[in-house]
Amino acid sequence: MTGIPLAVDIIAVCCLVTILHWHFGNWRKQHILVTLTTFIAWFFPFMIICVIPIDVSNTCYNQCIKDGEPTATSNANTLPTTTGASDNQSLGQLLPNFSESVSSTLSTPGSSIVVTATGIQVRVICKEPLSYVRDPVLSILWHVVYWTSQSLTWIILPMMQSYAKAGEFTVLGKLKYALIANAIYYGTYLLVFAICLIYLATKPGMYLDGPRLKVLAITASNTWGLFLLVLLLGYGLVELPRLCWLSSKRGFMLSRTRFKLAKLSLERIEAEEDLEDILSEVSRLNDTIKAPHPFRKYVDVILAKCPDSLRNSISPSSSSRSRSAFDRDDTLHEVPTERSLARLHRRLIVAIQRHGCTQCQWSKHMKAAMELEELAENQASVLKVYHRSSGAYAGWFRHCHSPSIEWYWKCWICPWTLRLVAVLMFAFSLMVIWSECLFFVKSPVLSLFAIFIDLARTYYDYVAVEFVCVLTIAYLSICAYYTIFKIRIFNYYYVVGNHQTDENSMIFCGMLLCRLTPPLCLNFLGLIHLDSHITKDSNTVETAYTKFMGHMDVISFISDGFNVYFPIAIVVLCFLTFFKVGTWLLHILGFQQFIGDDEMTQELVDEGAELVKREWRKRQRSEESETRRRAWNERFAGRNTGVPDPDEGGRRRTVKTDNDRSELLREAEPMDYSRRSPDVSVPADQQLIPGLYQSDPVSRPQFLGSSQGFGPTAIPPTRLPPRNIFDDV
């Protein structure tokens, strides 16, 4: 017995969760308490999933011991020894009967014949698994992990979520708002719990004690979690293999991404307008409430949440003014109350979160669309060399990277790999659906995963047992958690990588993980027939996890009905997901969905294509501007001419403007006025003549800038301004 595999398992899970938490969250901007709490809320569910296979292998070993250790077969025969010639039977006469009786047992791996003082015994030696852990360790572990995760998902995280978006300015005020915001949430569950208590109190022969109340609380939590789990699995078991298959069709994915961009463009504009309206209110509020006012500290708190651009544009309030705005009679009625300030603060927090969420989605989908367009162009390459539009490859394999290898991987190997993975996932989904519908049938065993576990347990192959458990529960978790990480509720909860997920979405994701994992593991144990409540076999040794969770026997219609037969609803949900019934219903109700042959869908796809073209032009102008800047620096390197960089705005420019039109004008090439035809409206002696201003830089026209002279050189001829430079304005 050793605890090294368990320790390695926990360390590996901790590293995995750390990487995921760092990838999605932003540790620098998030509060340290939110970071630690959400990390625990992510870590414990993943640890439950990874430790369950060890618990199953330990249960198989304990079952072997219970069946008979050291004699593991129930029909083991003992051959009495011969004591003399007077015996009617001899050892040779007994051996044929003995061999027939134990022939089936000897075929089992690990069986042996042992000669004892009383005769011969057939024994099956139970080999201890390498990952074996004694019962108290796992029992204590499940107690700590389960109750901590349940406290997080039902009490701590909802309070933190409401506390984070509270607009009040004091700790007590935020706690009060959090309690009020969760009053309906907690009241609903207390009502359900009270109904269950009344049901148990009126049930004949039923009395309540501590263990039964514990099982009742676990039953209520797992019932809600199982309901949500079936919904998520019914979607993920179909959508995940289909998405993997469609990802191999680059044209389809490009059209779908353009469609998302077109929809997201409207949401992005709405989020920006909403945020601008709130920021304008904050700006007026800053002008109304000055330093002597007691509410000025609340205004400073609101300003701290605003973007940097607004804070820099607002001049700091002067505390030396003798008379502030709130002292004037004509502006006294405009001063808001503390409650209205809290309401504005709350609106600002929500608007910033929504704006940040839409910006993250916009950047993500725009990057995906540009990569797909680049891939579509390279697929038609005859040279089979991958050409990048900008930048060089900077991935993990950059040392052995080449354009030819990249072309073969992205244009040929990757699509076929995705198709193969999609087929395997589809087959696994069928196995899960079949087992979920028939796992309660114990004779004959129809659950495929129960058959695999029984086969591996018969040969005492604990490695195979753990492999089947890891593969099955990992796929179930991926299908369920895929929906969690892809969920998007009104642009408020959205999980996106590259440190772009806000605190509210991280808390929401942790709540769902803690709520879904326990019923997921119980459902898995039912699939492999390690729950005696489902198999109705009193001789079955249960896992430490099942012993801790109980069988929900306190409420019979839940334990015998809902928990056993409700997973069959996965078939209906998978059927609806496969035929996209929900997508068509939302489309009929007016919510635009990606439907291939629809006219509105095609219009949005075309609009998304135009948005991508605009982004390509924007990046092209940026690259050209950077190229001109580098050429300018190389041209005047080492010269102390004082010539400013024409493309570095703000360093030496006397006039700085931030609007888009002036930026585009700065990026345009200067015109060659030396080639213009004479202007009849200007006197001949004042027309632009080549070399006229070479010796007199003071008389150079103002559009060249009198303080930015080019020295004693003529104006160099340049090309015309780039086309379509005002498309983005």
XYZ file of C-alpha atoms in Angstrom:
729
model
C 0.000 0.000 0.000
C 1.303 3.399 -0.954
C -0.222 6.849 -1.237
C 2.159 8.021 -3.953
C -0.317 7.551 -6.865
C -2.969 9.515 -4.969
C -0.478 12.295 -4.168
C 0.697 12.416 -7.790
C -2.924 12.524 -8.935
C -3.730 15.474 -6.673
C -0.580 17.361 -7.708
C -1.332 16.804 -11.395
C -4.898 18.084 -10.929
C -3.577 21.129 -9.072
C -1.202 21.934 -11.941
C -3.958 21.472 -14.520
C -6.389 23.718 -12.667
C -3.663 26.318 -12.148
C -3.001 26.438 -15.894
C -6.714 26.684 -16.737
C -7.380 29.292 -14.054
C -4.430 31.372 -15.199
C -5.441 31.033 -18.868
C -9.032 32.178 -18.361
C -8.718 34.553 -15.401
C -6.664 37.680 -14.821
C -4.781 37.346 -11.554
C -3.384 40.864 -11.712
C -6.750 42.614 -11.892
C -8.877 40.214 -9.862
C -9.178 40.480 -6.119
C -7.006 37.980 -4.270
C -10.013 36.618 -2.374
C -11.917 36.022 -5.619
C -8.886 34.313 -7.145
C -8.414 31.922 -4.204
C -12.105 31.119 -3.890
C -12.624 30.417 -7.571
C -9.431 28.350 -7.671
C -10.776 26.098 -4.901
C -14.156 25.953 -6.647
C -12.399 24.722 -9.799
C -9.878 22.472 -8.058
C -12.207 20.314 -5.942
C -14.533 19.224 -8.798
C -11.577 18.240 -10.949
C -10.048 16.362 -8.026
C -13.272 14.388 -7.462
C -13.228 13.282 -11.085
C -9.579 12.213 -10.973
C -9.743 10.378 -7.625
C -12.905 8.384 -8.431
C -10.945 5.812 -10.570
C -8.666 5.097 -7.587
C -11.726 4.599 -5.408
C -13.172 2.149 -7.964
C -9.969 0.063 -8.133
C -9.838 -0.058 -4.341
C -13.453 -1.239 -4.315
C -12.630 -4.067 -6.748
C -9.843 -5.198 -4.416
C -12.111 -5.028 -1.368
C -14.722 -7.056 -3.261
C -12.111 -9.728 -3.908
C -11.274 -9.849 -0.222
C -14.924 -10.059 0.781
C -15.586 -12.944 -1.614
C -12.990 -14.974 0.289
C -9.433 -14.271 1.240
C -7.249 -16.293 0.962
C -9.828 -18.610 -0.690
C -11.470 -16.343 -3.203
C -13.719 -18.953 -4.841
C -16.853 -20.078 -3.074
C -16.678 -23.606 -4.490
C -13.116 -24.395 -3.358
C -12.788 -28.050 -2.520
C -10.517 -29.629 0.023
C -9.061 -33.029 -0.734
C -8.559 -35.142 2.436
C -5.265 -36.892 2.761
C -4.949 -40.724 2.768
C -3.957 -42.149 6.153
C -3.491 -45.864 5.385
C -4.128 -48.875 3.130
C -7.489 -49.538 4.798
C -9.009 -46.491 3.154
C -11.495 -47.371 0.418
C -10.422 -44.411 -1.678
C -7.001 -43.308 -2.684
C -5.571 -40.025 -3.745
C -5.565 -41.168 -7.345
C -9.277 -41.925 -7.205
C -10.120 -38.478 -5.851
C -8.001 -36.474 -8.248
C -10.316 -36.848 -11.300
C -13.322 -35.534 -9.368
C -11.253 -32.807 -7.827
C -9.882 -31.612 -11.139
C -13.355 -31.420 -12.637
C -14.658 -29.320 -9.771
C -11.902 -26.753 -9.877
C -11.095 -26.642 -13.565
C -13.055 -23.414 -14.016
C -11.360 -21.845 -11.019
C -7.859 -22.723 -12.168
C -8.485 -20.878 -15.430
C -8.738 -17.630 -13.472
C -5.498 -15.616 -13.375
C -3.913 -15.612 -9.917
C -5.374 -18.989 -8.847
C -3.173 -21.666 -7.340
C -3.287 -25.061 -5.598
C -1.995 -25.093 -2.052
C -1.367 -28.284 -0.062
C -2.184 -27.890 3.630
C -2.229 -30.240 6.603
C -5.886 -31.026 6.007
C -5.762 -31.428 2.257
C -5.556 -29.403 -0.958
C -7.210 -26.002 -1.440
C -7.780 -23.873 -4.540
C -7.036 -20.257 -3.780
C -7.307 -17.037 -5.803
C -4.789 -14.564 -4.477
C -6.121 -10.971 -4.409
C -3.338 -8.725 -5.616
C -3.277 -5.318 -4.034
C -3.425 -2.493 -6.636
C -0.537 -0.077 -6.829
C -2.872 2.837 -6.088
C -4.524 1.219 -3.097
C -5.439 3.603 -0.286
C -7.015 2.535 2.964
C -10.630 3.493 3.589
C -10.219 6.251 6.201
C -8.085 8.301 3.828
C -10.639 8.394 1.014
C -13.545 8.819 3.415
C -11.953 11.867 5.022
C -11.015 13.221 1.612
C -14.607 12.945 0.329
C -15.989 14.651 3.452
C -13.648 17.618 3.108
C -13.984 18.001 -0.660
C -17.755 17.562 -0.849
C -18.819 19.823 1.990
C -16.332 22.512 0.996
C -17.547 22.525 -2.606
C -21.191 22.537 -1.517
C -20.569 25.458 0.836
C -18.975 27.317 -2.039
C -21.694 26.643 -4.591
C -24.702 27.326 -2.361
C -23.520 30.009 0.081
C -20.143 31.629 -0.538
C -19.996 32.020 -4.315
C -23.543 33.422 -4.742
C -22.810 35.962 -2.035
C -19.487 36.867 -3.642
C -21.161 37.208 -7.015
C -23.740 39.652 -5.697
C -21.121 41.399 -3.587
C -18.895 41.939 -6.641
C -21.603 43.725 -8.632
C -23.039 45.668 -5.687
C -22.957 49.432 -6.122
C -22.907 50.324 -2.446
C -19.818 52.009 -1.063
C -19.444 50.254 2.291
C -18.894 46.635 3.262
C -22.138 46.476 5.218
C -24.035 48.033 2.347
C -22.659 45.492 -0.121
C -23.462 42.604 2.228
C -26.997 43.915 2.650
C -27.419 44.126 -1.121
C -26.022 40.600 -1.546
C -28.477 39.205 1.002
C -31.417 40.952 -0.624
C -30.330 39.866 -4.112
C -30.081 36.223 -2.981
C -33.254 36.279 -0.897
C -35.370 34.773 -3.675
C -32.584 32.360 -4.521
C -32.256 31.058 -0.966
C -35.969 31.298 -0.269
C -36.780 28.927 -3.126
C -34.424 26.254 -1.853
C -35.555 26.686 1.734
C -39.139 26.222 0.571
C -38.255 22.990 -1.231
C -36.307 21.776 1.799
C -39.243 22.612 4.093
C -41.640 20.653 1.840
C -39.316 17.643 2.029
C -39.177 17.922 5.814
C -42.970 18.057 6.055
C -43.213 15.033 3.766
C -40.820 13.056 5.941
C -42.486 14.165 9.183
C -45.892 12.971 8.000
C -44.570 9.681 6.606
C -45.448 6.729 8.896
C -42.512 5.054 10.574
C -40.076 7.799 9.617
C -38.090 9.775 12.141
C -35.488 12.439 11.536
C -32.005 12.443 12.958
C -28.610 13.867 12.024
C -27.639 11.274 9.377
C -31.060 11.476 7.712
C -30.925 15.262 7.577
C -27.481 15.000 5.990
C -28.804 12.592 3.369
C -31.784 14.894 2.792
C -29.501 17.870 2.112
C -27.348 15.789 -0.222
C -30.471 14.497 -1.970
C -31.799 17.997 -2.619
C -28.455 19.186 -3.988
C -27.853 16.137 -6.167
C -31.396 16.171 -7.547
C -30.985 19.710 -8.823
C -27.493 18.875 -10.085
C -28.740 15.759 -11.903
C -31.488 17.768 -13.583
C -28.956 20.310 -14.850
C -26.473 17.570 -15.765
C -28.955 15.751 -17.998
C -29.693 18.991 -19.855
C -26.019 19.709 -20.434
C -25.170 16.134 -21.429
C -28.102 15.991 -23.822
C -26.586 18.955 -25.641
C -22.883 18.119 -25.326
C -23.077 14.461 -26.367
C -24.353 15.525 -29.803
C -22.952 19.009 -30.305
C -19.351 18.214 -29.404
C -18.868 15.432 -32.028
C -20.774 17.482 -34.607
C -18.656 20.561 -33.954
C -15.514 18.458 -34.288
C -16.741 17.141 -37.647
C -17.789 20.560 -38.931
C -14.450 22.039 -37.888
C -12.856 20.003 -40.666
C -15.030 21.922 -43.175
C -13.218 25.235 -43.297
C -15.725 26.916 -45.605
C -18.590 26.166 -43.236
C -16.628 27.419 -40.239
C -15.727 30.624 -42.091
C -19.370 31.355 -42.911
C -20.403 30.594 -39.350
C -17.712 32.867 -37.915
C -18.732 35.707 -40.239
C -22.329 35.249 -39.113
C -21.274 35.530 -35.481
C -19.279 38.655 -36.235
C -22.264 40.333 -37.863
C -24.478 39.569 -34.872
C -21.788 40.571 -32.442
C -21.269 43.878 -34.223
C -24.730 45.062 -33.194
C -24.261 43.858 -29.622
C -20.893 45.568 -29.501
C -22.355 48.872 -30.664
C -25.151 48.638 -28.102
C -22.677 47.869 -25.316
C -20.493 50.809 -26.328
C -23.447 53.200 -26.468
C -24.708 52.028 -23.096
C -21.278 52.508 -21.557
C -20.900 55.939 -23.156
C -24.243 57.065 -21.746
C -23.242 55.981 -18.259
C -19.821 57.596 -18.581
C -21.453 60.866 -19.628
C -23.578 60.718 -16.480
C -20.443 60.102 -14.435
C -18.782 63.089 -16.093
C -21.724 65.366 -15.273
C -21.724 63.983 -11.754
C -18.061 64.868 -11.391
C -18.845 68.447 -12.400
C -21.756 68.645 -9.974
C -20.240 67.230 -6.794
C -16.999 68.872 -5.800
C -14.459 68.207 -3.085
C -16.190 69.661 0.036
C -19.303 67.622 -0.560
C -19.609 64.494 1.656
C -20.545 62.412 -1.425
C -17.317 63.329 -3.218
C -15.603 60.168 -1.918
C -18.342 58.105 -3.557
C -17.773 59.915 -6.846
C -14.064 59.106 -6.613
C -14.927 55.432 -6.142
C -17.095 55.540 -9.264
C -14.365 57.315 -11.228
C -11.890 54.615 -10.217
C -14.046 52.059 -12.061
C -14.136 54.125 -15.251
C -11.758 53.523 -18.168
C -8.455 55.353 -18.158
C -9.467 57.566 -21.073
C -12.326 59.106 -19.084
C -10.283 59.551 -15.928
C -7.557 61.338 -17.862
C -10.045 63.634 -19.588
C -11.664 64.683 -16.311
C -9.688 67.285 -14.438
C -9.258 66.589 -10.733
C -11.557 68.464 -8.442
C -10.114 71.397 -6.684
C -10.463 71.379 -2.939
C -9.479 75.023 -2.665
C -12.637 76.414 -4.170
C -14.473 78.557 -1.746
C -17.825 77.753 -3.152
C -18.780 74.401 -4.682
C -21.559 73.475 -7.023
C -23.713 71.986 -4.321
C -23.744 75.288 -2.470
C -25.529 77.064 -5.326
C -29.292 77.262 -5.105
C -29.792 76.582 -8.811
C -27.873 73.293 -8.722
C -28.946 72.009 -5.339
C -31.738 69.916 -6.767
C -29.323 68.227 -9.195
C -27.197 66.641 -6.483
C -28.086 62.919 -6.323
C -28.660 60.877 -3.211
C -26.482 58.076 -1.934
C -28.955 55.500 -3.222
C -28.898 56.967 -6.720
C -25.092 57.007 -6.634
C -25.088 53.321 -5.683
C -27.513 52.610 -8.503
C -25.276 54.432 -10.986
C -22.241 52.594 -9.638
C -24.013 49.269 -10.132
C -25.007 50.172 -13.691
C -21.419 51.144 -14.448
C -20.082 47.808 -13.181
C -22.564 45.846 -15.294
C -21.925 48.006 -18.373
C -18.155 47.589 -18.093
C -18.505 43.821 -17.736
C -20.817 43.626 -20.731
C -18.580 45.862 -22.807
C -15.498 43.825 -21.910
C -17.317 40.589 -22.743
C -18.374 41.804 -26.192
C -14.883 43.116 -26.911
C -13.371 39.732 -25.997
C -15.815 37.909 -28.243
C -15.193 40.363 -31.073
C -11.422 39.914 -30.897
C -11.739 36.141 -30.679
C -14.107 35.747 -33.634
C -12.275 38.310 -35.757
C -8.999 36.484 -35.235
C -10.655 33.163 -36.107
C -12.235 34.607 -39.271
C -8.949 36.077 -40.477
C -7.133 32.799 -39.853
C -9.805 30.881 -41.771
C -9.609 33.286 -44.710
C -5.849 32.939 -44.709
C -6.206 29.160 -44.642
C -8.690 29.223 -47.531
C -6.196 31.159 -49.644
C -3.363 28.754 -48.820
C -5.409 25.673 -49.657
C -5.338 26.672 -53.317
C -1.554 26.972 -53.287
C 0.108 24.836 -55.956
C 3.497 25.030 -54.262
C 2.038 23.578 -51.028
C 3.749 26.243 -48.959
C 1.869 28.094 -46.240
C 2.144 31.881 -46.534
C 1.312 33.953 -43.479
C -0.218 37.366 -43.935
C 1.598 38.877 -40.978
C 4.178 37.708 -38.522
C 6.104 34.478 -38.249
C 5.140 31.258 -36.515
C 5.799 31.550 -32.767
C 4.301 28.336 -31.422
C 5.835 25.483 -29.456
C 7.293 23.825 -32.569
C 8.948 26.911 -34.005
C 12.385 25.239 -33.911
C 11.291 22.511 -36.345
C 8.740 24.595 -38.217
C 8.716 25.123 -41.962
C 6.058 26.555 -44.326
C 5.685 23.195 -46.076
C 5.069 21.296 -42.833
C 2.565 23.919 -41.766
C 0.715 23.607 -45.082
C 0.448 19.828 -44.858
C -0.701 20.012 -41.244
C -3.356 22.699 -41.651
C -4.581 21.811 -45.133
C -4.466 18.012 -45.096
C -3.573 16.279 -41.797
C -5.662 18.422 -39.417
C -9.001 18.052 -41.302
C -8.696 14.267 -41.506
C -7.662 14.084 -37.854
C -10.728 16.071 -36.862
C -12.958 13.731 -38.862
C -11.441 10.659 -37.192
C -11.834 12.167 -33.721
C -15.432 13.121 -34.529
C -16.272 9.538 -35.505
C -14.739 8.178 -32.293
C -16.596 10.740 -30.198
C -19.863 9.939 -31.942
C -19.393 6.212 -31.196
C -18.629 7.012 -27.565
C -21.734 9.198 -27.348
C -23.862 6.300 -28.593
C -22.350 4.079 -25.903
C -23.158 6.657 -23.232
C -26.752 7.087 -24.426
C -27.291 3.308 -24.542
C -25.869 2.831 -21.045
C -27.821 5.742 -19.577
C -31.069 4.204 -20.790
C -30.354 0.653 -19.562
C -27.943 0.911 -16.642
C -30.662 -0.070 -14.130
C -31.084 -3.486 -15.826
C -28.881 -5.886 -13.848
C -29.715 -9.223 -15.522
C -28.535 -9.393 -18.189
C -26.050 -6.542 -17.810
C -26.778 -4.101 -20.646
C -24.628 -1.166 -19.579
C -21.530 -1.322 -21.770
C -19.308 0.329 -19.195
C -20.431 -2.124 -16.515
C -19.475 -4.969 -18.850
C -16.011 -3.477 -19.386
C -15.440 -3.044 -15.649
C -16.646 -6.587 -14.855
C -14.350 -8.023 -17.513
C -11.317 -6.183 -16.155
C -12.247 -7.070 -12.567
C -12.524 -10.764 -13.442
C -8.866 -10.790 -14.440
C -7.892 -8.509 -11.540
C -6.456 -5.990 -13.960
C -6.690 -2.843 -11.871
C -4.849 -0.786 -14.480
C -7.553 -1.610 -17.018
C -10.238 -0.798 -14.435
C -8.773 2.648 -13.813
C -8.243 3.226 -17.549
C -11.902 2.501 -18.344
C -12.995 4.734 -15.453
C -10.746 7.613 -16.511
C -11.832 7.388 -20.159
C -15.548 7.224 -19.350
C -15.733 9.902 -16.692
C -13.414 12.167 -18.695
C -15.717 12.041 -21.716
C -18.791 12.672 -19.575
C -17.037 15.622 -17.952
C -15.914 17.070 -21.292
C -19.434 16.892 -22.722
C -20.934 18.501 -19.603
C -18.213 21.102 -19.005
C -18.009 22.034 -22.690
C -21.450 23.565 -22.379
C -20.371 25.419 -19.223
C -17.274 26.947 -20.796
C -19.163 27.857 -23.984
C -22.248 29.255 -22.284
C -23.110 32.900 -22.956
C -26.016 34.439 -21.066
C -26.957 37.898 -22.368
C -23.252 38.794 -22.784
C -22.954 38.772 -19.011
C -21.534 35.320 -18.276
C -18.913 34.348 -20.793
C -15.688 32.360 -20.372
C -12.936 33.300 -22.809
C -9.217 32.583 -22.767
C -6.170 34.827 -22.830
C -6.928 36.298 -19.372
C -10.122 37.971 -20.607
C -12.719 36.355 -18.294
C -14.111 38.725 -15.687
C -14.626 37.883 -12.022
C -18.375 37.392 -12.338
C -18.001 34.746 -15.049
C -15.251 32.953 -13.124
C -17.503 32.743 -10.054
C -20.456 31.565 -12.142
C -18.349 28.836 -13.747
C -17.080 27.685 -10.328
C -20.636 27.450 -9.038
C -21.694 25.189 -11.897
C -18.619 22.979 -11.529
C -19.239 22.418 -7.821
C -22.913 21.761 -8.445
C -22.557 19.318 -11.354
C -19.600 17.152 -10.339
C -21.145 15.153 -7.415
C -24.220 13.971 -9.393
C -21.972 13.294 -12.380
C -19.842 10.920 -10.306
C -22.909 9.223 -8.801
C -24.325 8.725 -12.273
C -21.032 7.226 -13.421
C -20.960 4.787 -10.494
C -24.487 3.749 -11.455
C -23.368 3.128 -15.051
C -20.661 0.669 -13.915
C -22.998 -1.034 -11.351
C -21.078 -0.071 -8.227
C -24.187 1.322 -6.545
C -25.982 -1.370 -4.562
C -29.183 0.669 -4.632
C -29.327 0.140 -8.406
C -28.073 -3.459 -8.555
C -30.101 -4.543 -5.464
C -27.190 -6.796 -4.498
C -26.347 -6.784 -0.816
C -23.048 -8.588 -1.486
C -21.701 -5.671 -3.561
C -18.920 -3.680 -1.937
C -19.534 0.024 -2.476
C -17.033 2.747 -3.058
C -16.046 5.142 -0.295
C -17.745 7.892 -2.294
C -21.074 6.026 -2.369
C -20.846 5.218 1.343
C -20.413 8.890 2.096
C -23.131 10.121 -0.264
C -25.736 7.529 0.757
C -28.534 6.171 -1.408
C -31.126 8.947 -1.092
C -33.487 6.381 0.459
C -34.983 9.065 2.683
C -37.242 10.209 -0.188
C -38.303 7.098 -2.071
C -39.764 8.725 -5.201
C -36.431 10.479 -5.780
C -34.175 7.513 -5.034
C -36.275 4.900 -6.853
C -37.741 7.068 -9.593
C -36.063 10.341 -10.474
C -32.412 9.346 -10.007
C -32.893 6.064 -11.895
C -35.219 6.927 -14.774
C -34.689 10.638 -15.387
C -31.343 10.078 -17.232
C -33.438 8.437 -19.983
C -34.441 11.985 -20.924
C -30.970 12.302 -22.460
C -32.342 10.428 -25.489
C -35.010 13.071 -26.077
C -32.569 15.939 -25.584
C -30.016 14.368 -27.919
C -32.735 13.901 -30.532
C -33.748 17.572 -30.267
C -30.128 18.702 -30.433
C -29.332 16.517 -33.438
C -32.180 17.981 -35.498
C -31.546 21.525 -34.176
C -35.070 21.959 -32.895
C -34.007 24.653 -30.445
C -32.189 26.564 -33.163
C -35.275 26.584 -35.389
C -37.532 27.675 -32.536
C -35.260 30.600 -31.683
C -35.114 31.534 -35.354
C -38.908 31.531 -35.595
C -39.165 33.699 -32.466
C -36.920 36.329 -34.049
C -33.524 35.408 -32.600
C -31.182 35.142 -35.563
C -29.530 31.724 -35.778
C -27.091 30.269 -38.279
C -29.282 28.379 -40.768
C -27.639 27.573 -44.079
C -30.426 28.259 -46.598
C -32.000 31.262 -44.891
C -31.904 34.647 -46.611
C -31.314 36.588 -43.421
C -28.455 34.261 -42.514
C -26.784 34.913 -45.862
C -27.143 38.661 -45.395
C -25.449 38.466 -42.024
C -22.696 36.286 -43.491
C -22.069 38.906 -46.186
C -22.041 41.650 -43.585
C -19.518 39.692 -41.551
C -17.334 39.307 -44.651
C -17.304 43.085 -45.078
C -16.316 43.524 -41.436
C -13.405 41.152 -41.922
C -12.299 43.005 -45.062
C -12.384 46.252 -43.122
C -10.204 44.717 -40.425
C -7.754 43.458 -43.054
C -7.459 46.982 -44.498
C -6.992 48.433 -41.058
C -4.151 46.052 -40.291
C -2.605 46.665 -43.700
C -2.548 50.407 -43.078
C -1.039 49.797 -39.676
C 1.702 47.657 -41.191
C 2.383 50.277 -43.866
C 2.576 52.950 -41.213
C 5.027 50.853 -39.231
C 7.089 50.256 -42.354
C 7.250 53.972 -43.079
C 8.232 54.660 -39.491
C 11.099 52.192 -39.634
C 12.238 53.563 -42.995
C 12.130 57.092 -41.595
C 14.183 56.103 -38.576
C 16.728 54.297 -40.749
C 16.971 57.264 -43.088
C 17.681 59.774 -40.335
C 19.535 57.441 -37.993
C 22.619 59.047 -36.545
C 21.641 62.523 -37.683
C 20.888 65.247 -35.215
C 18.469 66.956 -37.536
C 15.577 67.210 -35.128
C 13.241 65.778 -37.747
C 10.187 64.249 -36.063
C 8.841 60.803 -36.845
C 5.710 61.343 -38.942
C 3.993 58.189 -37.613
C 4.699 58.461 -33.882
C 1.794 60.543 -32.732
C 2.132 62.341 -29.461
C 5.913 62.384 -29.062
C 6.788 65.502 -31.052
C 3.467 66.570 -32.477
C 2.311 69.965 -31.423
C -1.333 69.258 -32.105
C -2.784 65.886 -31.057
C -6.180 64.653 -32.148
C -7.701 61.287 -31.304
C -10.547 60.891 -33.722
C -10.454 58.270 -36.464
C -10.511 60.706 -39.372
C -7.457 62.647 -38.246
C -5.641 59.369 -37.608
C -6.376 58.223 -41.149
C -5.223 61.568 -42.498
C -1.945 61.277 -40.623
C -1.385 57.838 -42.106
C -1.933 59.107 -45.670
C 1.115 59.834 -47.804
C 2.010 63.531 -48.424
C 1.090 64.742 -51.877
C 3.650 65.847 -54.420
C 2.799 69.496 -54.906
C 5.737 69.998 -57.204
C 3.818 68.260 -60.020
C 0.604 70.240 -59.726
C -0.598 72.338 -62.624
C -0.642 76.091 -62.103
C -3.687 77.398 -60.344
C -5.354 80.199 -62.282
C -6.860 81.620 -59.108
C -3.429 82.224 -57.597
C -1.025 84.805 -58.912
C 1.785 83.436 -60.966
C 4.431 84.657 -58.547
C 2.753 82.831 -55.644
C 2.096 79.495 -57.310
C 3.873 76.352 -56.162
C 6.961 76.130 -58.342
C 9.562 73.356 -57.929
C 12.356 74.544 -55.686
C 10.488 77.704 -54.636
C 10.668 76.906 -50.927
C 14.028 75.190 -50.930
C 15.935 78.251 -49.884
C 13.188 79.931 -47.891
C 11.750 77.481 -45.356
C 10.056 80.296 -43.496
C 7.697 81.000 -46.391
C 6.677 77.285 -46.728
C 2.895 76.837 -46.661
C 1.296 76.026 -43.323
C 0.193 72.531 -44.347
C 3.860 71.525 -44.270
C 4.334 72.918 -40.781
C 6.702 75.781 -40.169
C 8.276 74.134 -37.132
C 8.854 70.814 -38.929
C 11.103 71.869 -41.778
C 12.813 69.375 -44.030
C 15.986 71.364 -44.321
C 17.546 72.479 -47.587
C 16.157 69.583 -49.608
C 13.333 69.612 -52.107
C 10.020 67.982 -51.436
C 10.401 64.370 -52.577
C 7.794 63.049 -54.989
C 5.474 60.501 -53.432
C 2.696 58.204 -54.539
C -1.004 58.907 -54.223
C -2.849 58.307 -50.946
C -4.058 54.737 -50.403
C -7.554 53.874 -51.567
C -10.523 53.376 -49.215
C -8.828 55.117 -46.331
C -12.147 56.425 -44.999
C -14.036 53.115 -45.000
C -13.752 52.780 -41.234
C -15.030 56.291 -40.464
